[in-house]
Amino acid sequence: MDATRLTERLAALAHPARLEIVLHLARTDGCGCGDVVDTLPLAQSTVSQHLKVLLEADLITHERKRPRSTYRLNRDALLAVSEHLNAIVDQCCVGACCGGKSNRLD
Amino acid sequence: MDATRLTERLAALAHPARLEIVLHLARTDGCGCGDVVDTLPLAQSTVSQHLKVLLEADLITHERKRPRSTYRLNRDALLAVSEHLNAIVDQCCVGACCGGKSNRLD
DNA sequence: ATCGTTTATCGGCGATATACGATGAATTCG
DNA sequence: CGAATTCATCGTATATCGCCGATAAACGAT
């Protein structure tokens, strides 16, 4: 995952509604757009847009089914973001620095 | 860290220039605004604004010194974001779900 | 074929973000 | 003192975001 992809994913997560959607999908093993609409004080078109953003960032998956489609959290993608941030922390000037703290030497 | 704080930090990280700044600070154990300006194709005032955003998100620290001030990465804050995302992944419907994968049972 | 349900897309508006140059404040150097 | 350095802030122009209502598209049910 390059820097551009990372910022795209971070941007996708950096919105209260979208973060809420991610949390909802994490709790409910996949649901449709309508289900998400019911949990948020937003119009259906707005939710659809948010889902699209998350989809383009590959943070969720989409399965077209009838009568309802299913959106699911892409755990791997979310985990990749988490680990990328972790890598930055680890990379942080090995040795005593950044406020005098040592690096994960446990 | 509540959801609002998390989205604020994610938003701060979700910009190419600011992510670059964070990476730079991670590599160079603290430096001034001017040093950052030298590494980016942006005006000094723009960089200063980006630093302010990162500062408000508490992702970096600022020590006013002369002749140069010093910005440093706040490792704990960045780590907190990483772990928060990790927690969402872990929370993801305990059991087989989300693409049929099991949850970190190692 | 028509209707109802579900979802995606379009157009537009207000708000926010991003960029820059200019300016000011604080400090150091000559 | 005056000049230079470093950085923050202001004002402003432009672009993007976020939201909505309206509409289109897809499809199952009647």
PDB file of C-alpha atoms (C1' of nucleotides) in Angstrom:
ATOM      1  CA  MET A   1       0.000   0.000   0.000  1.00  0.00           C
ATOM      2  CA  ASP A   2       1.584   3.261  -1.091  1.00  0.00           C
ATOM      3  CA  ALA A   3       1.176   6.645   0.517  1.00  0.00           C
ATOM      4  CA  THR A   4      -1.588   7.718  -1.825  1.00  0.00           C
ATOM      5  CA  ARG A   5      -3.634   4.645  -1.070  1.00  0.00           C
ATOM      6  CA  LEU A   6      -3.053   5.121   2.628  1.00  0.00           C
ATOM      7  CA  THR A   7      -4.213   8.730   2.598  1.00  0.00           C
ATOM      8  CA  GLU A   8      -7.245   7.697   0.592  1.00  0.00           C
ATOM      9  CA  ARG A   9      -8.182   5.144   3.225  1.00  0.00           C
ATOM     10  CA  LEU A  10      -7.494   7.513   6.070  1.00  0.00           C
ATOM     11  CA  ALA A  11      -9.668  10.129   4.398  1.00  0.00           C
ATOM     12  CA  ALA A  12     -12.431   7.597   3.984  1.00  0.00           C
ATOM     13  CA  LEU A  13     -12.285   6.813   7.690  1.00  0.00           C
ATOM     14  CA  ALA A  14     -11.939  10.439   8.733  1.00  0.00           C
ATOM     15  CA  HIS A  15     -15.613  11.253   8.629  1.00  0.00           C
ATOM     16  CA  PRO A  16     -17.968  10.671  11.565  1.00  0.00           C
ATOM     17  CA  ALA A  17     -20.679   9.121   9.419  1.00  0.00           C
ATOM     18  CA  ARG A  18     -18.314   6.814   7.594  1.00  0.00           C
ATOM     19  CA  LEU A  19     -16.580   5.752  10.772  1.00  0.00           C
ATOM     20  CA  GLU A  20     -19.997   5.008  12.182  1.00  0.00           C
ATOM     21  CA  ILE A  21     -20.792   2.928   9.119  1.00  0.00           C
ATOM     22  CA  VAL A  22     -17.574   0.987   9.572  1.00  0.00           C
ATOM     23  CA  LEU A  23     -18.424   0.346  13.215  1.00  0.00           C
ATOM     24  CA  HIS A  24     -21.910  -0.739  12.262  1.00  0.00           C
ATOM     25  CA  LEU A  25     -20.600  -3.148   9.661  1.00  0.00           C
ATOM     26  CA  ALA A  26     -18.129  -4.497  12.183  1.00  0.00           C
ATOM     27  CA  ARG A  27     -20.974  -5.271  14.557  1.00  0.00           C
ATOM     28  CA  THR A  28     -23.479  -6.659  12.125  1.00  0.00           C
ATOM     29  CA  ASP A  29     -21.687  -8.931   9.715  1.00  0.00           C
ATOM     30  CA  GLY A  30     -22.877  -7.202   6.592  1.00  0.00           C
ATOM     31  CA  CYS A  31     -26.016  -5.314   5.795  1.00  0.00           C
ATOM     32  CA  GLY A  32     -27.646  -3.294   3.083  1.00  0.00           C
ATOM     33  CA  CYS A  33     -27.706   0.408   2.408  1.00  0.00           C
ATOM     34  CA  GLY A  34     -31.155   0.706   3.939  1.00  0.00           C
ATOM     35  CA  ASP A  35     -30.000  -0.776   7.221  1.00  0.00           C
ATOM     36  CA  VAL A  36     -27.263   1.786   7.431  1.00  0.00           C
ATOM     37  CA  VAL A  37     -29.706   4.576   6.640  1.00  0.00           C
ATOM     38  CA  ASP A  38     -31.796   3.475   9.616  1.00  0.00           C
ATOM     39  CA  THR A  39     -28.860   3.920  11.955  1.00  0.00           C
ATOM     40  CA  LEU A  40     -27.857   7.369  10.778  1.00  0.00           C
ATOM     41  CA  PRO A  41     -29.643  10.723  10.629  1.00  0.00           C
ATOM     42  CA  LEU A  42     -28.821  11.093   6.956  1.00  0.00           C
ATOM     43  CA  ALA A  43     -30.674  10.825   3.671  1.00  0.00           C
ATOM     44  CA  GLN A  44     -30.408   7.625   1.671  1.00  0.00           C
ATOM     45  CA  SER A  45     -28.514   9.329  -1.111  1.00  0.00           C
ATOM     46  CA  THR A  46     -25.969  10.640   1.341  1.00  0.00           C
ATOM     47  CA  VAL A  47     -25.422   7.212   2.863  1.00  0.00           C
ATOM     48  CA  SER A  48     -25.042   5.746  -0.583  1.00  0.00           C
ATOM     49  CA  GLN A  49     -22.317   8.262  -1.313  1.00  0.00           C
ATOM     50  CA  HIS A  50     -20.489   7.438   1.906  1.00  0.00           C
ATOM     51  CA  LEU A  51     -20.653   3.752   1.071  1.00  0.00           C
ATOM     52  CA  LYS A  52     -19.206   4.518  -2.314  1.00  0.00           C
ATOM     53  CA  VAL A  53     -16.283   6.347  -0.755  1.00  0.00           C
ATOM     54  CA  LEU A  54     -15.593   3.440   1.565  1.00  0.00           C
ATOM     55  CA  LEU A  55     -15.911   1.066  -1.355  1.00  0.00           C
ATOM     56  CA  GLU A  56     -13.450   3.006  -3.498  1.00  0.00           C
ATOM     57  CA  ALA A  57     -11.023   2.942  -0.606  1.00  0.00           C
ATOM     58  CA  ASP A  58     -11.523  -0.809  -0.548  1.00  0.00           C
ATOM     59  CA  LEU A  59     -12.417  -0.652   3.119  1.00  0.00           C
ATOM     60  CA  ILE A  60     -15.680  -2.465   2.534  1.00  0.00           C
ATOM     61  CA  THR A  61     -16.939  -4.998   0.034  1.00  0.00           C
ATOM     62  CA  HIS A  62     -20.153  -5.035  -1.887  1.00  0.00           C
ATOM     63  CA  GLU A  63     -22.224  -7.993  -2.928  1.00  0.00           C
ATOM     64  CA  ARG A  64     -25.174  -7.261  -5.124  1.00  0.00           C
ATOM     65  CA  LYS A  65     -28.018  -9.410  -3.974  1.00  0.00           C
ATOM     66  CA  ARG A  66     -31.757  -9.238  -4.111  1.00  0.00           C
ATOM     67  CA  PRO A  67     -33.728  -7.849  -2.640  1.00  0.00           C
ATOM     68  CA  ARG A  68     -30.960  -6.272  -0.604  1.00  0.00           C
ATOM     69  CA  SER A  69     -27.343  -5.862  -1.416  1.00  0.00           C
ATOM     70  CA  THR A  70     -24.780  -6.587   1.247  1.00  0.00           C
ATOM     71  CA  TYR A  71     -21.935  -4.426   2.425  1.00  0.00           C
ATOM     72  CA  ARG A  72     -19.246  -5.964   4.559  1.00  0.00           C
ATOM     73  CA  LEU A  73     -16.207  -4.667   6.331  1.00  0.00           C
ATOM     74  CA  ASN A  74     -12.909  -5.507   4.666  1.00  0.00           C
ATOM     75  CA  ARG A  75     -10.993  -6.484   7.756  1.00  0.00           C
ATOM     76  CA  ASP A  76      -7.701  -6.917   5.918  1.00  0.00           C
ATOM     77  CA  ALA A  77      -7.795  -3.410   4.512  1.00  0.00           C
ATOM     78  CA  LEU A  78      -8.551  -1.873   7.877  1.00  0.00           C
ATOM     79  CA  LEU A  79      -5.858  -3.947   9.473  1.00  0.00           C
ATOM     80  CA  ALA A  80      -3.398  -2.811   6.820  1.00  0.00           C
ATOM     81  CA  VAL A  81      -4.044   0.802   7.732  1.00  0.00           C
ATOM     82  CA  SER A  82      -3.557   0.063  11.396  1.00  0.00           C
ATOM     83  CA  GLU A  83      -0.297  -1.733  10.742  1.00  0.00           C
ATOM     84  CA  HIS A  84       0.963   0.963   8.465  1.00  0.00           C
ATOM     85  CA  LEU A  85       0.541   3.524  11.208  1.00  0.00           C
ATOM     86  CA  ASN A  86       2.196   1.147  13.590  1.00  0.00           C
ATOM     87  CA  ALA A  87       5.144   0.877  11.235  1.00  0.00           C
ATOM     88  CA  ILE A  88       5.576   4.636  11.303  1.00  0.00           C
ATOM     89  CA  VAL A  89       5.659   4.577  15.059  1.00  0.00           C
ATOM     90  CA  ASP A  90       8.200   1.800  15.021  1.00  0.00           C
ATOM     91  CA  GLN A  91      10.304   3.546  12.447  1.00  0.00           C
ATOM     92  CA  CYS A  92      10.397   6.616  14.615  1.00  0.00           C
ATOM     93  CA  CYS A  93      14.088   7.218  15.121  1.00  0.00           C
ATOM     94  CA  VAL A  94      15.204   3.962  16.653  1.00  0.00           C
ATOM     95  CA  GLY A  95      16.769   4.761  19.971  1.00  0.00           C
ATOM     96  CA  ALA A  96      15.855   7.280  22.606  1.00  0.00           C
ATOM     97  CA  CYS A  97      13.983  10.110  21.026  1.00  0.00           C
ATOM     98  CA  CYS A  98      10.606  11.635  20.505  1.00  0.00           C
ATOM     99  CA  GLY A  99      10.130  12.739  24.048  1.00  0.00           C
ATOM    100  CA  GLY A 100      12.814  10.504  25.468  1.00  0.00           C
ATOM    101  CA  LYS A 101      10.871   7.307  25.049  1.00  0.00           C
ATOM    102  CA  SER A 102      12.516   4.193  23.803  1.00  0.00           C
ATOM    103  CA  ASN A 103      11.097   2.125  21.018  1.00  0.00           C
ATOM    104  CA  ARG A 104       8.984  -0.923  21.723  1.00  0.00           C
ATOM    105  CA  LEU A 105      11.827  -2.828  23.314  1.00  0.00           C
ATOM    106  CA  ASP A 106       9.538  -5.132  25.231  1.00  0.00           C
TER     107      ASP A 106
ATOM    108  CA  MET B   1     -10.132   8.739  22.750  1.00  0.00           C
ATOM    109  CA  ASP B   2     -13.683   9.212  21.542  1.00  0.00           C
ATOM    110  CA  ALA B   3     -14.928   8.977  17.992  1.00  0.00           C
ATOM    111  CA  THR B   4     -14.677  12.700  17.399  1.00  0.00           C
ATOM    112  CA  ARG B   5     -11.068  12.769  18.468  1.00  0.00           C
ATOM    113  CA  LEU B   6     -10.335   9.743  16.329  1.00  0.00           C
ATOM    114  CA  THR B   7     -11.848  11.266  13.197  1.00  0.00           C
ATOM    115  CA  GLU B   8      -9.949  14.467  13.881  1.00  0.00           C
ATOM    116  CA  ARG B   9      -6.684  12.564  14.002  1.00  0.00           C
ATOM    117  CA  LEU B  10      -7.540  10.506  10.955  1.00  0.00           C
ATOM    118  CA  ALA B  11      -8.392  13.680   9.052  1.00  0.00           C
ATOM    119  CA  ALA B  12      -5.095  15.213  10.083  1.00  0.00           C
ATOM    120  CA  LEU B  13      -3.266  12.185   8.723  1.00  0.00           C
ATOM    121  CA  ALA B  14      -5.371  11.962   5.589  1.00  0.00           C
ATOM    122  CA  HIS B  15      -3.478  14.539   3.605  1.00  0.00           C
ATOM    123  CA  PRO B  16      -0.413  13.706   1.523  1.00  0.00           C
ATOM    124  CA  ALA B  17       1.583  16.665   2.769  1.00  0.00           C
ATOM    125  CA  ARG B  18       0.758  16.031   6.401  1.00  0.00           C
ATOM    126  CA  LEU B  19       1.476  12.332   6.161  1.00  0.00           C
ATOM    127  CA  GLU B  20       4.805  13.255   4.608  1.00  0.00           C
ATOM    128  CA  ILE B  21       5.467  15.596   7.503  1.00  0.00           C
ATOM    129  CA  VAL B  22       4.696  12.844   9.972  1.00  0.00           C
ATOM    130  CA  LEU B  23       7.059  10.487   8.149  1.00  0.00           C
ATOM    131  CA  HIS B  24       9.727  13.150   8.106  1.00  0.00           C
ATOM    132  CA  LEU B  25       9.378  13.768  11.821  1.00  0.00           C
ATOM    133  CA  ALA B  26       9.528  10.048  12.437  1.00  0.00           C
ATOM    134  CA  ARG B  27      12.837   9.858  10.614  1.00  0.00           C
ATOM    135  CA  THR B  28      14.487  12.955  11.986  1.00  0.00           C
ATOM    136  CA  ASP B  29      13.812  13.174  15.676  1.00  0.00           C
ATOM    137  CA  GLY B  30      12.304  16.625  15.600  1.00  0.00           C
ATOM    138  CA  CYS B  31      12.953  19.588  13.384  1.00  0.00           C
ATOM    139  CA  GLY B  32      11.724  23.072  12.665  1.00  0.00           C
ATOM    140  CA  CYS B  33       9.192  24.395  10.260  1.00  0.00           C
ATOM    141  CA  GLY B  34      11.906  25.461   7.845  1.00  0.00           C
ATOM    142  CA  ASP B  35      13.325  21.951   7.646  1.00  0.00           C
ATOM    143  CA  VAL B  36       9.923  20.635   6.698  1.00  0.00           C
ATOM    144  CA  VAL B  37       9.516  23.347   4.090  1.00  0.00           C
ATOM    145  CA  ASP B  38      12.744  22.172   2.467  1.00  0.00           C
ATOM    146  CA  THR B  39      11.341  18.684   2.036  1.00  0.00           C
ATOM    147  CA  LEU B  40       8.033  19.722   0.484  1.00  0.00           C
ATOM    148  CA  PRO B  41       7.052  21.687  -2.605  1.00  0.00           C
ATOM    149  CA  LEU B  42       4.904  24.009  -0.553  1.00  0.00           C
ATOM    150  CA  ALA B  43       5.109  27.541   0.723  1.00  0.00           C
ATOM    151  CA  GLN B  44       6.205  28.175   4.276  1.00  0.00           C
ATOM    152  CA  SER B  45       2.819  29.478   5.291  1.00  0.00           C
ATOM    153  CA  THR B  46       1.159  26.351   3.962  1.00  0.00           C
ATOM    154  CA  VAL B  47       3.514  24.100   5.872  1.00  0.00           C
ATOM    155  CA  SER B  48       2.926  26.123   8.992  1.00  0.00           C
ATOM    156  CA  GLN B  49      -0.799  25.549   8.630  1.00  0.00           C
ATOM    157  CA  HIS B  50      -0.329  21.828   8.184  1.00  0.00           C
ATOM    158  CA  LEU B  51       1.801  21.719  11.290  1.00  0.00           C
ATOM    159  CA  LYS B  52      -0.954  23.520  13.125  1.00  0.00           C
ATOM    160  CA  VAL B  53      -3.493  20.929  12.056  1.00  0.00           C
ATOM    161  CA  LEU B  54      -1.254  18.112  13.243  1.00  0.00           C
ATOM    162  CA  LEU B  55      -0.653  19.995  16.469  1.00  0.00           C
ATOM    163  CA  GLU B  56      -4.352  20.468  17.119  1.00  0.00           C
ATOM    164  CA  ALA B  57      -4.852  16.779  16.576  1.00  0.00           C
ATOM    165  CA  ASP B  58      -2.131  16.254  19.163  1.00  0.00           C
ATOM    166  CA  LEU B  59      -0.213  14.094  16.706  1.00  0.00           C
ATOM    167  CA  ILE B  60       2.903  16.190  17.097  1.00  0.00           C
ATOM    168  CA  THR B  61       4.407  18.319  19.821  1.00  0.00           C
ATOM    169  CA  HIS B  62       5.869  21.770  19.591  1.00  0.00           C
ATOM    170  CA  GLU B  63       8.720  23.200  21.556  1.00  0.00           C
ATOM    171  CA  ARG B  64       9.420  26.872  21.011  1.00  0.00           C
ATOM    172  CA  LYS B  65      13.130  27.292  20.888  1.00  0.00           C
ATOM    173  CA  ARG B  66      15.492  29.780  19.336  1.00  0.00           C
ATOM    174  CA  PRO B  67      16.574  30.164  16.736  1.00  0.00           C
ATOM    175  CA  ARG B  68      14.471  27.243  15.573  1.00  0.00           C
ATOM    176  CA  SER B  69      11.459  25.716  17.135  1.00  0.00           C
ATOM    177  CA  THR B  70      11.168  21.959  17.256  1.00  0.00           C
ATOM    178  CA  TYR B  71       8.314  19.758  16.149  1.00  0.00           C
ATOM    179  CA  ARG B  72       8.296  16.140  17.207  1.00  0.00           C
ATOM    180  CA  LEU B  73       6.097  13.203  16.478  1.00  0.00           C
ATOM    181  CA  ASN B  74       3.765  12.198  19.301  1.00  0.00           C
ATOM    182  CA  ARG B  75       4.277   8.482  19.109  1.00  0.00           C
ATOM    183  CA  ASP B  76       1.644   7.708  21.712  1.00  0.00           C
ATOM    184  CA  ALA B  77      -1.049   9.556  19.810  1.00  0.00           C
ATOM    185  CA  LEU B  78      -0.232   7.837  16.562  1.00  0.00           C
ATOM    186  CA  LEU B  79      -0.114   4.512  18.317  1.00  0.00           C
ATOM    187  CA  ALA B  80      -3.499   5.196  19.869  1.00  0.00           C
ATOM    188  CA  VAL B  81      -5.004   5.679  16.412  1.00  0.00           C
ATOM    189  CA  SER B  82      -3.450   2.467  15.189  1.00  0.00           C
ATOM    190  CA  GLU B  83      -4.749   0.525  18.143  1.00  0.00           C
ATOM    191  CA  HIS B  84      -8.181   2.009  17.847  1.00  0.00           C
ATOM    192  CA  LEU B  85      -8.461   0.753  14.285  1.00  0.00           C
ATOM    193  CA  ASN B  86      -7.145  -2.578  15.418  1.00  0.00           C
ATOM    194  CA  ALA B  87      -9.859  -2.735  18.022  1.00  0.00           C
ATOM    195  CA  ILE B  88     -12.496  -2.272  15.355  1.00  0.00           C
ATOM    196  CA  VAL B  89     -11.056  -5.164  13.399  1.00  0.00           C
ATOM    197  CA  ASP B  90     -11.036  -7.301  16.513  1.00  0.00           C
ATOM    198  CA  GLN B  91     -14.558  -6.321  17.382  1.00  0.00           C
ATOM    199  CA  CYS B  92     -15.698  -7.368  13.944  1.00  0.00           C
ATOM    200  CA  CYS B  93     -18.425  -9.901  14.631  1.00  0.00           C
ATOM    201  CA  VAL B  94     -16.577 -12.427  16.758  1.00  0.00           C
ATOM    202  CA  GLY B  95     -16.869 -15.730  15.012  1.00  0.00           C
ATOM    203  CA  ALA B  96     -16.703 -16.646  11.364  1.00  0.00           C
ATOM    204  CA  CYS B  97     -17.779 -13.695   9.334  1.00  0.00           C
ATOM    205  CA  CYS B  98     -16.621 -10.852   7.153  1.00  0.00           C
ATOM    206  CA  GLY B  99     -15.496 -13.000   4.325  1.00  0.00           C
ATOM    207  CA  GLY B 100     -15.397 -16.182   6.317  1.00  0.00           C
ATOM    208  CA  LYS B 101     -12.250 -15.342   8.219  1.00  0.00           C
ATOM    209  CA  SER B 102     -11.935 -16.068  11.868  1.00  0.00           C
ATOM    210  CA  ASN B 103     -10.842 -13.489  14.376  1.00  0.00           C
ATOM    211  CA  ARG B 104      -7.220 -13.275  15.496  1.00  0.00           C
ATOM    212  CA  LEU B 105      -7.331 -16.506  17.371  1.00  0.00           C
ATOM    213  CA  ASP B 106      -3.568 -16.895  17.433  1.00  0.00           C
TER     214      ASP B 106
ATOM    215  C1'  DA C   1     -47.240  -4.912 -17.654  1.00  0.00           C
ATOM    216  C1'  DT C   2     -47.371  -2.328 -13.514  1.00  0.00           C
ATOM    217  C1'  DC C   3     -46.125  -1.429  -8.964  1.00  0.00           C
ATOM    218  C1'  DG C   4     -43.155  -1.322  -4.926  1.00  0.00           C
ATOM    219  C1'  DT C   5     -38.585  -1.778  -3.027  1.00  0.00           C
ATOM    220  C1'  DT C   6     -33.885  -0.894  -2.978  1.00  0.00           C
ATOM    221  C1'  DT C   7     -29.956   1.459  -4.425  1.00  0.00           C
ATOM    222  C1'  DA C   8     -27.113   4.572  -7.456  1.00  0.00           C
ATOM    223  C1'  DT C   9     -26.480   8.832  -9.669  1.00  0.00           C
ATOM    224  C1'  DC C  10     -27.190  13.778 -10.872  1.00  0.00           C
ATOM    225  C1'  DG C  11     -27.409  18.741 -10.001  1.00  0.00           C
ATOM    226  C1'  DG C  12     -26.851  22.231  -6.941  1.00  0.00           C
ATOM    227  C1'  DC C  13     -25.965  24.769  -2.728  1.00  0.00           C
ATOM    228  C1'  DG C  14     -23.463  26.030   1.456  1.00  0.00           C
ATOM    229  C1'  DA C  15     -19.504  24.938   4.186  1.00  0.00           C
ATOM    230  C1'  DT C  16     -14.901  23.598   4.665  1.00  0.00           C
ATOM    231  C1'  DA C  17     -10.183  22.800   3.105  1.00  0.00           C
ATOM    232  C1'  DT C  18      -6.058  24.066   0.733  1.00  0.00           C
ATOM    233  C1'  DA C  19      -3.018  26.985  -1.284  1.00  0.00           C
ATOM    234  C1'  DC C  20      -0.508  31.375  -1.704  1.00  0.00           C
ATOM    235  C1'  DG C  21       1.556  36.063  -0.771  1.00  0.00           C
ATOM    236  C1'  DA C  22       1.905  39.649   2.437  1.00  0.00           C
ATOM    237  C1'  DT C  23       2.543  41.056   6.892  1.00  0.00           C
ATOM    238  C1'  DG C  24       3.811  40.970  11.767  1.00  0.00           C
ATOM    239  C1'  DA C  25       6.136  39.261  15.930  1.00  0.00           C
ATOM    240  C1'  DA C  26      10.105  37.484  18.248  1.00  0.00           C
ATOM    241  C1'  DT C  27      14.728  36.738  18.404  1.00  0.00           C
ATOM    242  C1'  DT C  28      19.569  36.675  16.934  1.00  0.00           C
ATOM    243  C1'  DC C  29      23.452  38.537  14.544  1.00  0.00           C
ATOM    244  C1'  DG C  30      26.400  42.221  12.811  1.00  0.00           C
TER     245       DG C  30
ATOM    246  C1'  DC D   1      20.463  50.204  16.282  1.00  0.00           C
ATOM    247  C1'  DG D   2      19.398  47.846  11.920  1.00  0.00           C
ATOM    248  C1'  DA D   3      19.276  43.596   9.230  1.00  0.00           C
ATOM    249  C1'  DA D   4      18.367  38.928   8.930  1.00  0.00           C
ATOM    250  C1'  DT D   5      16.059  34.686  10.377  1.00  0.00           C
ATOM    251  C1'  DT D   6      12.286  32.023  11.732  1.00  0.00           C
ATOM    252  C1'  DC D   7       7.707  31.239  12.164  1.00  0.00           C
ATOM    253  C1'  DA D   8       2.595  32.380  12.808  1.00  0.00           C
ATOM    254  C1'  DT D   9      -1.312  34.618  11.168  1.00  0.00           C
ATOM    255  C1'  DC D  10      -4.375  37.188   8.012  1.00  0.00           C
ATOM    256  C1'  DG D  11      -6.802  37.776   3.822  1.00  0.00           C
ATOM    257  C1'  DT D  12      -8.234  35.724  -0.241  1.00  0.00           C
ATOM    258  C1'  DA D  13      -8.953  32.743  -4.244  1.00  0.00           C
ATOM    259  C1'  DT D  14     -10.136  28.255  -5.646  1.00  0.00           C
ATOM    260  C1'  DA D  15     -11.330  23.475  -5.143  1.00  0.00           C
ATOM    261  C1'  DT D  16     -13.357  19.885  -2.821  1.00  0.00           C
ATOM    262  C1'  DC D  17     -16.693  17.991   0.519  1.00  0.00           C
ATOM    263  C1'  DG D  18     -21.088  16.905   2.424  1.00  0.00           C
ATOM    264  C1'  DC D  19     -25.697  17.164   2.185  1.00  0.00           C
ATOM    265  C1'  DC D  20     -30.183  16.986   0.080  1.00  0.00           C
ATOM    266  C1'  DG D  21     -34.131  16.159  -3.201  1.00  0.00           C
ATOM    267  C1'  DA D  22     -35.194  14.340  -7.483  1.00  0.00           C
ATOM    268  C1'  DT D  23     -34.638  10.958 -10.630  1.00  0.00           C
ATOM    269  C1'  DA D  24     -33.002   6.741 -12.835  1.00  0.00           C
ATOM    270  C1'  DA D  25     -32.057   1.883 -12.778  1.00  0.00           C
ATOM    271  C1'  DA D  26     -32.670  -2.826 -11.439  1.00  0.00           C
ATOM    272  C1'  DC D  27     -35.553  -6.376 -10.109  1.00  0.00           C
ATOM    273  C1'  DG D  28     -39.091  -9.153  -7.544  1.00  0.00           C
ATOM    274  C1'  DA D  29     -43.968  -9.528  -6.774  1.00  0.00           C
ATOM    275  C1'  DT D  30     -48.667  -9.185  -8.141  1.00  0.00           C
TER     276       DT D  30
END
